[in-house]
Coordinates of C-alpha atoms in Angstrom, one line a residue:
Chain A
M1 CA 0.1 0.1 0.0
N2 CA 1.5 3.2 -0.7
N3 CA 1.8 6.3 1.9
S4 CA -0.1 8.9 -0.2
R5 CA -3.3 7.0 -0.3
L6 CA -3.2 5.7 3.1
F7 CA -3.5 9.7 4.6
K8 CA -5.6 10.7 2.3
L9 CA -8.9 11.9 3.3
Q10 CA -11.6 9.7 2.4
A11 CA -15.4 10.4 2.2
G12 CA -16.6 8.1 5.0
P13 CA -14.3 9.9 7.8
L14 CA -14.8 13.4 6.3
L15 CA -18.8 12.7 6.6
R16 CA -18.6 11.2 10.0
Y17 CA -16.1 12.9 11.6
L18 CA -14.8 16.6 10.3
V19 CA -18.2 17.5 9.0
P20 CA -20.2 17.4 12.6
I21 CA -17.4 18.6 14.8
L22 CA -16.8 21.4 12.1
L23 CA -20.6 22.5 12.4
I24 CA -20.6 22.4 16.5
Y25 CA -17.6 24.7 16.4
S26 CA -19.1 27.2 13.7
F27 CA -22.5 27.4 15.8
T28 CA -20.6 28.6 18.9
V29 CA -17.6 30.5 17.6
L30 CA -17.8 31.5 13.9
V31 CA -21.6 32.0 13.5
P32 CA -21.1 34.4 17.0
L33 CA -18.6 36.4 15.5
V34 CA -20.0 37.0 12.0
L35 CA -23.0 38.0 14.1
S36 CA -21.7 40.4 16.2
F37 CA -20.6 42.1 13.2
Y38 CA -23.8 42.5 11.8
Y39 CA -25.1 42.9 15.5
S40 CA -22.8 46.0 15.5
L41 CA -24.4 47.3 12.6
Q42 CA -28.1 47.6 14.0
N43 CA -29.6 49.8 16.6
E44 CA -30.2 49.5 20.0
S45 CA -32.9 46.4 19.8
V46 CA -31.4 45.2 16.8
T47 CA -34.9 45.8 14.4
Q48 CA -32.7 48.6 12.3
F49 CA -29.8 48.7 10.1
V50 CA -28.0 51.4 11.1
G51 CA -24.6 50.9 9.0
L52 CA -21.5 52.4 11.0
Q53 CA -23.2 54.6 13.3
N54 CA -22.4 52.4 16.8
Y55 CA -18.8 52.6 15.3
M56 CA -18.8 56.5 15.1
A57 CA -20.9 56.5 18.6
L58 CA -17.9 54.0 19.7
V59 CA -14.7 56.1 18.7
K60 CA -16.5 59.4 20.0
D61 CA -17.5 57.7 23.9
S62 CA -15.0 58.5 26.2
D63 CA -16.2 56.1 28.4
F64 CA -15.2 53.5 26.5
W65 CA -11.7 55.4 25.8
F66 CA -11.6 55.7 29.7
S67 CA -11.7 52.0 30.0
F68 CA -9.5 51.2 27.2
K69 CA -6.5 53.2 29.1
N70 CA -7.9 51.4 32.2
N71 CA -6.9 48.1 30.2
I72 CA -3.4 49.9 29.3
I73 CA -2.8 50.6 32.5
I74 CA -3.5 47.3 34.1
A75 CA -1.8 45.6 31.1
V76 CA 1.5 47.7 32.1
I77 CA 1.1 47.2 36.1
C78 CA 0.8 42.8 35.5
V79 CA 3.6 43.1 33.0
I80 CA 5.8 44.7 35.3
G81 CA 4.1 42.5 38.5
Q82 CA 3.7 39.2 36.9
I83 CA 6.2 39.3 34.0
G84 CA 9.1 41.4 36.3
I85 CA 8.8 39.2 39.4
A86 CA 8.0 35.7 37.7
F87 CA 11.7 36.5 36.1
V88 CA 13.5 37.4 38.8
I89 CA 12.0 34.6 40.9
S90 CA 12.7 32.1 37.9
S91 CA 16.2 33.3 37.9
F92 CA 16.6 32.3 41.7
F93 CA 15.6 28.8 41.1
M94 CA 18.3 28.8 38.5
T95 CA 21.3 29.7 40.9
N96 CA 20.6 26.1 43.3
M97 CA 20.7 27.8 46.7
L98 CA 17.6 27.4 47.2
R99 CA 16.2 25.1 49.6
M100 CA 12.6 22.9 48.7
A101 CA 12.6 24.1 45.5
S102 CA 10.0 21.8 44.4
L103 CA 7.7 22.8 47.5
H104 CA 8.2 26.4 46.2
R105 CA 7.2 25.8 42.8
I106 CA 3.8 24.0 43.6
A107 CA 3.0 26.7 45.8
I108 CA 3.6 29.8 43.5
F109 CA 1.8 28.2 40.7
L110 CA -1.3 27.4 43.4
P111 CA -3.3 30.5 42.9
V112 CA -3.2 30.0 39.1
V113 CA -5.8 27.0 39.1
L114 CA -8.5 29.3 41.2
A115 CA -11.4 30.4 39.8
P116 CA -11.0 34.1 39.0
V117 CA -14.3 34.6 40.7
V118 CA -12.8 33.0 43.6
T119 CA -9.6 35.1 43.4
G120 CA -12.2 38.2 43.0
Y121 CA -13.8 37.4 46.0
L122 CA -11.0 36.4 48.1
W123 CA -9.1 39.4 47.5
S124 CA -12.9 41.7 47.8
M125 CA -12.4 40.0 51.4
I126 CA -8.8 40.9 52.1
Y127 CA -9.4 44.4 51.0
N128 CA -12.9 44.3 53.5
Y129 CA -12.7 48.0 55.1
R130 CA -13.7 46.6 58.4
L131 CA -12.7 43.0 58.5
G132 CA -10.4 42.7 56.0
I133 CA -6.6 41.5 56.3
L134 CA -5.1 44.8 54.8
N135 CA -6.6 47.0 57.5
W136 CA -6.4 44.7 60.3
F137 CA -2.5 44.6 59.6
L138 CA -2.6 48.8 59.5
N139 CA -4.5 48.5 62.7
L140 CA -1.5 46.6 64.2
F141 CA 0.8 49.6 63.5
N142 CA -1.8 52.1 64.3
M143 CA -2.9 53.3 61.2
E144 CA -6.0 54.5 59.7
P145 CA -7.8 52.0 57.7
V146 CA -8.0 52.7 54.0
L147 CA -10.9 52.2 51.6
W148 CA -8.9 49.7 49.1
L149 CA -11.7 49.4 46.8
D150 CA -14.0 52.6 47.1
N151 CA -10.9 55.0 46.4
P152 CA -11.2 56.7 42.7
D153 CA -7.5 57.3 43.5
Y154 CA -6.0 54.4 43.2
V155 CA -8.9 51.4 42.8
L156 CA -7.2 50.6 39.6
Y157 CA -4.0 49.4 41.1
T158 CA -5.7 47.8 44.0
V159 CA -7.9 45.9 41.7
S160 CA -4.4 44.8 39.6
V161 CA -3.1 43.5 42.2
P162 CA -5.1 40.0 42.5
L163 CA -4.5 39.7 38.8
V164 CA -0.7 39.9 39.6
W165 CA -0.9 37.7 42.7
Q166 CA -2.8 35.0 40.5
Y167 CA -0.9 35.0 37.7
I168 CA 2.7 35.1 38.5
G169 CA 2.7 31.4 39.2
L170 CA 2.0 31.0 35.4
Y171 CA 4.7 33.1 34.2
F172 CA 7.2 32.0 36.6
I173 CA 6.8 28.0 35.2
I174 CA 7.2 29.0 31.4
F175 CA 10.3 30.9 32.5
L176 CA 11.3 27.8 34.5
A177 CA 10.8 25.7 31.7
G178 CA 12.3 27.9 29.4
M179 CA 15.5 28.3 31.6
Q180 CA 15.8 24.5 31.9
N181 CA 16.1 24.6 28.2
I182 CA 19.1 26.6 28.0
S183 CA 21.9 23.9 27.7
K184 CA 24.0 23.2 30.9
D185 CA 27.3 24.0 28.5
V186 CA 26.2 27.4 28.1
L187 CA 25.4 27.9 31.7
E188 CA 29.0 26.4 33.1
A189 CA 30.9 27.8 30.5
C190 CA 29.7 31.5 32.0
E191 CA 30.4 29.9 35.4
I192 CA 34.3 29.0 34.5
D193 CA 34.2 32.6 32.9
G194 CA 33.5 33.8 36.4
A195 CA 30.5 35.1 35.7
N196 CA 28.1 35.8 38.9
W197 CA 24.2 35.3 39.5
Y198 CA 23.6 39.0 38.1
K199 CA 25.8 39.0 35.2
K200 CA 24.9 35.2 34.2
T201 CA 21.1 35.9 34.6
V202 CA 21.2 40.0 32.5
F203 CA 23.7 38.7 29.8
V204 CA 23.4 34.9 29.1
I205 CA 19.8 34.0 30.5
F206 CA 17.6 36.8 29.7
P207 CA 19.0 37.4 25.4
L208 CA 18.3 33.2 25.3
L209 CA 14.9 33.6 26.3
R210 CA 13.6 35.7 23.9
N211 CA 11.3 33.5 22.4
V212 CA 9.5 32.7 25.6
M213 CA 9.6 36.1 26.9
T214 CA 7.8 37.3 23.5
V215 CA 5.1 34.5 24.2
A216 CA 4.9 35.6 27.8
L217 CA 4.3 39.1 26.8
T218 CA 1.3 38.3 24.3
L219 CA -0.4 36.1 27.0
C220 CA -0.3 38.8 29.6
I221 CA -1.2 41.4 27.5
T222 CA -4.0 39.7 25.7
G223 CA -4.8 38.2 28.8
T224 CA -5.5 41.9 31.2
L225 CA -7.0 43.5 27.8
K226 CA -10.1 40.9 28.2
V227 CA -9.9 40.9 32.0
F228 CA -13.9 40.7 33.4
D229 CA -14.6 38.5 36.4
H230 CA -12.2 39.9 38.7
I231 CA -13.2 43.1 37.9
Y232 CA -16.6 42.6 37.9
V233 CA -17.1 40.8 41.3
M234 CA -15.1 43.2 43.1
T235 CA -15.9 46.7 41.8
G236 CA -17.9 46.0 38.8
G237 CA -16.1 48.9 37.2
G238 CA -16.7 51.5 40.3
P239 CA -16.8 53.4 41.9
G240 CA -17.9 55.3 39.3
R241 CA -16.4 54.3 36.2
S242 CA -13.0 54.4 37.8
S243 CA -12.4 50.6 37.3
M244 CA -14.0 50.2 34.6
V245 CA -12.5 48.2 31.5
M246 CA -13.2 46.8 28.2
A247 CA -15.4 43.8 28.7
Q248 CA -17.2 45.6 31.9
Y249 CA -18.1 48.0 29.7
A250 CA -19.5 45.7 26.4
Y251 CA -21.2 43.7 29.2
N252 CA -23.0 46.8 30.8
N253 CA -24.2 48.3 27.9
A254 CA -25.5 44.7 26.1
F255 CA -27.1 43.2 29.6
T256 CA -27.3 45.7 32.1
M257 CA -28.7 48.5 29.7
S258 CA -29.9 46.0 26.9
R259 CA -28.3 47.6 24.1
L260 CA -27.4 44.8 22.5
G261 CA -25.8 46.2 19.1
Y262 CA -23.7 49.1 20.8
G263 CA -22.3 45.8 23.0
S264 CA -21.3 43.9 20.0
A265 CA -20.1 46.8 18.6
I266 CA -18.0 47.4 21.9
S267 CA -16.9 43.7 21.2
I268 CA -15.6 44.6 18.2
G269 CA -13.7 47.3 18.9
M270 CA -11.8 45.3 21.8
L271 CA -11.1 42.8 19.4
I272 CA -9.6 45.5 16.8
L273 CA -7.9 47.1 19.7
C274 CA -6.4 44.1 20.7
A275 CA -5.3 42.9 17.7
I276 CA -3.6 46.2 16.8
I277 CA -1.7 46.1 20.3
V278 CA -0.6 42.3 19.4
L279 CA 0.5 43.3 16.0
V280 CA 2.5 46.6 17.0
M281 CA 4.5 44.5 19.9
F282 CA 5.4 41.2 17.4
K283 CA 6.8 44.4 14.7
W284 CA 8.4 45.9 18.0
I285 CA 10.2 42.7 19.1
G286 CA 11.2 41.7 15.7
G287 CA 12.4 45.1 14.9
E288 CA 14.7 45.0 18.0
E289 CA 15.9 41.5 16.9
R290 CA 17.1 43.0 13.6
G291 CA 18.8 46.1 15.0
Chain B
M1 CA 23.2 21.5 45.8
K2 CA 26.4 23.9 45.8
K3 CA 28.1 24.6 49.1
S4 CA 29.2 28.2 49.5
T5 CA 32.0 28.6 51.8
T6 CA 32.6 32.7 51.4
P7 CA 30.5 34.4 54.1
I8 CA 28.9 36.4 50.9
G9 CA 28.0 33.5 49.2
M10 CA 26.3 32.5 52.7
L11 CA 24.5 35.6 52.8
L12 CA 23.4 35.4 49.2
Q13 CA 21.9 32.3 50.0
V14 CA 20.4 33.5 53.1
V15 CA 18.7 35.8 51.2
V16 CA 17.3 34.0 48.2
N17 CA 15.6 31.7 50.2
I18 CA 13.9 34.2 52.1
V19 CA 12.6 35.7 49.1
V20 CA 11.2 33.1 47.6
L21 CA 10.0 31.9 51.2
L22 CA 8.1 35.3 51.2
F23 CA 6.6 34.5 47.8
T24 CA 5.5 31.3 48.6
L25 CA 3.9 32.5 52.0
S26 CA 2.1 35.3 50.0
A27 CA 0.8 33.1 47.7
L28 CA -0.2 30.3 50.0
F29 CA -1.7 32.4 53.2
P30 CA -4.7 33.8 51.3
I31 CA -5.5 30.5 50.9
V32 CA -5.1 29.1 53.9
W33 CA -6.8 32.0 55.7
M34 CA -9.7 30.9 53.2
V35 CA -9.7 27.8 54.7
Y36 CA -9.6 28.4 58.2
T37 CA -12.2 31.4 57.9
S38 CA -14.6 29.3 56.8
V39 CA -14.9 27.3 59.9
K40 CA -15.4 30.2 62.1
S41 CA -18.7 31.7 63.0
N42 CA -19.2 35.1 62.3
P43 CA -19.2 36.7 65.7
D44 CA -15.7 35.5 66.2
F45 CA -14.7 36.4 62.6
S46 CA -15.9 39.9 63.2
L47 CA -14.1 39.7 66.6
N48 CA -10.6 39.2 65.2
T49 CA -10.2 38.5 61.2
I50 CA -6.8 36.7 61.3
S51 CA -6.8 34.6 64.3
L52 CA -7.3 30.6 63.9
P53 CA -10.8 29.3 65.1
T54 CA -11.9 29.3 68.4
S55 CA -14.6 26.7 68.2
P56 CA -14.5 25.7 64.7
T57 CA -18.0 25.1 63.4
L58 CA -19.5 23.8 60.2
E59 CA -22.3 25.8 60.4
N60 CA -21.5 27.9 57.4
Y61 CA -21.5 24.6 55.1
A62 CA -24.6 23.6 56.6
N63 CA -25.9 27.2 55.4
A64 CA -24.8 26.8 52.1
F65 CA -26.6 23.7 52.0
E66 CA -29.7 24.5 53.6
I67 CA -30.3 27.9 53.0
G68 CA -28.0 29.4 50.2
N69 CA -29.1 25.6 48.4
I70 CA -25.4 24.9 46.6
G71 CA -26.2 21.2 46.3
S72 CA -27.8 22.4 43.0
A73 CA -25.1 24.5 42.1
I74 CA -22.5 21.5 42.9
F75 CA -24.8 19.4 40.4
S76 CA -24.8 22.3 37.7
S77 CA -21.0 22.8 38.2
L78 CA -20.5 18.9 38.0
L79 CA -22.7 18.1 35.1
N80 CA -20.9 21.2 32.9
T81 CA -17.8 19.8 33.6
V82 CA -18.5 15.7 33.3
I83 CA -20.3 16.1 30.0
P84 CA -18.2 18.2 27.8
V85 CA -14.8 17.1 28.7
P86 CA -15.1 13.7 27.1
I87 CA -16.5 15.3 24.4
I88 CA -13.6 17.5 24.5
I89 CA -11.1 14.9 24.8
L90 CA -13.2 12.8 21.5
F91 CA -13.3 15.9 19.0
S92 CA -10.0 17.5 19.7
F93 CA -8.2 13.9 19.3
I94 CA -10.2 13.5 15.6
I95 CA -9.6 16.9 14.9
G96 CA -5.8 16.7 16.0
Y97 CA -5.4 13.1 14.0
F98 CA -7.0 14.6 10.8
F99 CA -4.6 17.6 11.2
S100 CA -0.9 15.8 11.9
R101 CA -2.0 12.6 9.8
I102 CA -4.4 13.3 6.9
E103 CA -3.5 15.4 3.8
F104 CA -6.6 17.4 2.4
R105 CA -7.6 20.2 0.4
G106 CA -8.4 23.5 2.9
K107 CA -6.6 22.2 6.1
K108 CA -4.9 25.3 6.4
L109 CA -7.6 27.2 6.2
L110 CA -9.5 24.5 9.1
M111 CA -6.3 25.3 11.2
V112 CA -6.3 29.4 10.8
L113 CA -10.4 29.2 12.0
F114 CA -8.9 26.8 15.0
L115 CA -6.4 28.7 15.8
A116 CA -8.9 32.2 15.1
G117 CA -10.8 30.5 18.1
M118 CA -7.3 30.7 20.5
M119 CA -6.6 34.2 19.2
I120 CA -9.9 36.0 20.0
P121 CA -10.7 37.2 23.1
I122 CA -13.7 35.2 23.8
H123 CA -15.9 37.9 25.7
A124 CA -16.3 39.2 22.3
L125 CA -18.3 36.3 21.9
L126 CA -20.6 37.0 25.1
V127 CA -23.2 39.0 23.3
P128 CA -23.8 37.6 20.2
L129 CA -23.8 34.2 21.9
F130 CA -26.4 35.4 24.0
V131 CA -28.7 36.6 20.9
Q132 CA -27.9 33.5 19.0
F133 CA -29.3 31.2 21.9
K134 CA -32.2 33.3 22.3
W135 CA -33.0 33.3 18.9
F136 CA -32.8 29.2 18.9
G137 CA -34.6 29.2 22.1
M138 CA -31.2 27.5 24.0
L139 CA -31.0 30.2 26.9
D140 CA -31.9 28.9 30.7
N141 CA -32.0 24.9 29.9
R142 CA -29.8 22.5 31.8
F143 CA -27.8 21.8 28.7
T144 CA -27.3 25.7 27.4
L145 CA -23.6 25.5 28.7
I146 CA -22.3 22.4 27.1
L147 CA -22.0 23.6 23.6
P148 CA -20.0 26.9 24.0
Y149 CA -17.5 24.8 26.4
I150 CA -16.8 22.1 24.3
A151 CA -16.6 24.8 21.4
F152 CA -14.3 27.1 23.8
H153 CA -11.7 24.0 24.5
L154 CA -11.4 22.7 21.5
P155 CA -8.5 25.2 19.8
V156 CA -6.1 24.5 22.4
A157 CA -6.8 20.6 23.1
I158 CA -6.6 20.4 18.9
F159 CA -3.4 21.6 19.2
L160 CA -1.9 19.7 21.9
F161 CA -3.1 16.4 20.4
D162 CA -1.8 17.5 17.0
S163 CA 1.7 18.6 18.1
F164 CA 1.5 14.9 20.4
I165 CA 0.6 12.4 17.3
K166 CA 3.1 14.3 15.0
G167 CA 5.5 12.4 17.5
I168 CA 4.3 9.1 17.1
S169 CA 5.9 7.1 14.0
R170 CA 3.7 6.6 11.5
E171 CA 5.3 3.3 10.8
I172 CA 2.3 1.8 13.5
E173 CA -0.4 3.2 11.2
E174 CA 1.3 1.8 8.4
A175 CA 1.6 -1.8 10.0
A176 CA -2.1 -1.6 11.2
Y177 CA -3.0 -0.9 7.8
I178 CA -1.3 -4.1 6.6
D179 CA -3.0 -6.4 9.1
G180 CA -6.3 -5.0 7.4
S181 CA -7.0 -2.4 10.1
S182 CA -9.8 -0.1 8.8
F183 CA -9.4 3.6 9.3
D184 CA -11.3 4.1 12.4
N185 CA -10.2 0.8 13.9
T186 CA -6.6 2.4 13.4
M187 CA -7.6 5.8 14.8
F188 CA -9.4 4.6 17.9
R189 CA -7.9 1.3 18.5
V190 CA -4.2 1.9 17.6
I191 CA -3.5 5.4 18.0
F192 CA -6.0 6.8 20.7
P193 CA -4.4 4.5 23.1
I194 CA -1.2 5.9 22.6
C195 CA -2.2 9.3 23.2
L196 CA -3.0 8.6 26.8
P197 CA -0.7 11.4 28.2
I198 CA -1.9 14.0 26.3
M199 CA -5.3 12.9 27.0
S200 CA -5.1 13.1 30.4
T201 CA -3.6 16.6 30.1
V202 CA -6.1 18.0 27.7
A203 CA -9.2 16.3 30.6
I204 CA -7.5 18.5 33.4
L205 CA -7.0 21.8 31.5
S206 CA -10.8 21.3 30.2
I207 CA -11.7 20.5 34.0
L208 CA -10.1 23.8 35.1
G209 CA -11.6 25.7 32.2
T210 CA -15.3 24.2 32.7
W211 CA -15.3 23.9 36.4
N212 CA -13.7 28.0 36.9
E213 CA -15.9 29.2 33.8
F214 CA -17.4 32.6 35.0
S215 CA -18.7 35.0 32.2
F216 CA -20.7 32.6 30.0
A217 CA -22.6 30.6 32.7
L218 CA -23.5 34.6 34.0
V219 CA -25.3 35.3 30.7
L220 CA -26.8 32.4 29.4
N221 CA -28.4 31.1 32.1
K222 CA -30.6 33.1 34.2
S223 CA -32.9 30.9 36.3
S224 CA -31.2 30.1 39.8
D225 CA -31.8 26.3 39.5
L226 CA -29.2 26.0 36.8
F227 CA -26.5 28.3 38.2
T228 CA -23.3 27.0 38.5
L229 CA -20.7 27.2 41.4
P230 CA -19.1 30.8 40.6
I231 CA -22.5 32.2 39.5
W232 CA -23.8 31.0 42.7
L233 CA -21.5 32.8 44.3
T234 CA -22.2 36.0 43.0
F235 CA -25.8 35.5 43.5
F236 CA -25.3 34.4 47.7
S237 CA -23.2 37.5 48.1
G238 CA -25.6 39.8 46.7
Q239 CA -28.1 38.0 48.8
H240 CA -26.5 38.2 52.1
T241 CA -23.8 40.8 51.8
T242 CA -22.8 40.4 55.7
D243 CA -22.4 36.8 55.7
Y244 CA -18.9 36.8 55.9
T245 CA -17.9 33.5 56.5
G246 CA -21.0 31.9 54.7
K247 CA -19.2 33.2 51.6
I248 CA -16.3 32.1 52.4
A249 CA -17.6 28.7 52.9
G250 CA -18.8 29.2 49.4
L251 CA -15.1 29.9 48.0
V252 CA -13.9 26.9 49.5
I253 CA -16.7 24.3 48.4
T254 CA -15.7 25.6 44.9
S255 CA -11.8 25.6 44.9
L256 CA -11.7 22.9 46.9
P257 CA -12.1 20.4 44.1
I258 CA -9.3 21.9 42.1
I259 CA -7.2 22.3 44.4
V260 CA -7.3 18.6 45.5
M261 CA -7.1 17.7 41.8
Y262 CA -3.9 20.2 41.5
L263 CA -2.0 18.5 44.5
F264 CA -2.2 15.2 42.4
F265 CA -1.6 16.6 39.1
S266 CA 0.8 19.5 39.6
N267 CA 3.6 18.7 37.6
K268 CA 0.5 17.9 34.7
I269 CA -1.2 20.9 35.2
M270 CA 2.0 23.2 34.9
S271 CA 3.6 21.2 32.1
G272 CA -0.1 21.4 30.5
M273 CA -0.5 24.9 30.5
T274 CA 2.8 26.2 29.7
A275 CA 3.5 23.4 26.8
G276 CA 2.3 26.2 24.1
A277 CA 4.5 28.7 25.5
V278 CA 7.3 27.3 25.8
K279 CA 7.4 25.8 22.4
G280 CA 6.3 28.5 20.9

């Protein structure tokens, strides 16, 4: 029997397997995506075609851009907090000085598997004004309790902390796996050459992790641009609009205010902005590589 | 372990250990606090937020079942995990097998379509899926969430299977065909069992994803007897705003199965969640 026939698609398997699965996938992912675009061209109650009117409104909608700005701020905090800290910890793991490394590894990754809703509620308890852990500590030092989640001045930072807390472990494990993939010869060679931990990390490990770093950055940024569960649970975008993010804004429009057309337009706007940011990022990283 | 003999080396070693230990504690403490607070009574909790329970009580758990009716939420969560996960495994194995082994026209396009499912922010589908399901009369049903849960987890699972099957020698199938094995038989009886390691990875990742899923469960099911655990939590804390320990017991009930699974399969979960990232 020859190979090319062996691994060619026959009509039977095609109809039995490929078509049904593809239908289910299309019905729940592809059709809605097209529908989303269609609805974004309709009026509020989806009864009339209004062309690009929703998009015109979206471009002028200061609330939408405000939530986009919030998303960007959260993304910056998460890139520094998650990727930065995770990189430092994982480079500590490469020093061979650490005791009980595998226990630390398991503990640091644990929050990653929690439901975002659980993390959100857990942290809103930690932030609780009267009974929260943080204010309990402040009280210990005779300091005034703080309204962690109700002050527009810093609510954006306080809602970012649980995100950082939950996902440090993910990037930590990604970096650790990447670092363990680096050839032992390289690391030994630079130790023989007398490089200390700092030099080894900055000049040898970091450049060799470029690809892993790119993936981590992409994951982190796309992840924070679509953040929803944590915010919904902790503040719902409030107080006022001070911790509003794009996904929450789309949800509010579509489901609280029943503006399905505009809600769809926000979703599409979100998709486009995410795509632009990822493309710009790839371009930027790619350009640096050549330079 | 490398022994440092110089004083600076020893100091460095102490510093590294302390810093990492602090991180470990900060990751663990909120979870440990959650678990022991769930067996405190509300007055006990108001008295001291952080102290260990003086007289442990299961009252919060009893309330969650009797007053909060969390039993129905546990059932919904189980149902929405137990039904989709085997189907995800089966479907993604089939598609992964087709992608890695069979040459056919339109394969590239198909791969792009599944890849798109991985790239798009899934919340962009929230509004349109709601409208579509409403149109088909599929909202507020026991089985409403099954289809989306299957579809959303397919892309990652497919690519895990695809890269795993690529590593299996084609000679196995050639031998099977020569022995007269049919296409179906080869796929399910010969290749499927070999995929056991990646199957368990897909299973664990899908369980995590479906059990923890929030936004679609929030939007697609509105009647309280269909709530999954994450939705039940928001509902309960809306109804009983001051029952802090009750809410925390709910958090524990929601997370405990996941944490137990994690303790058994931590390496599998870590490698599964980072597999794509490190290869890419």
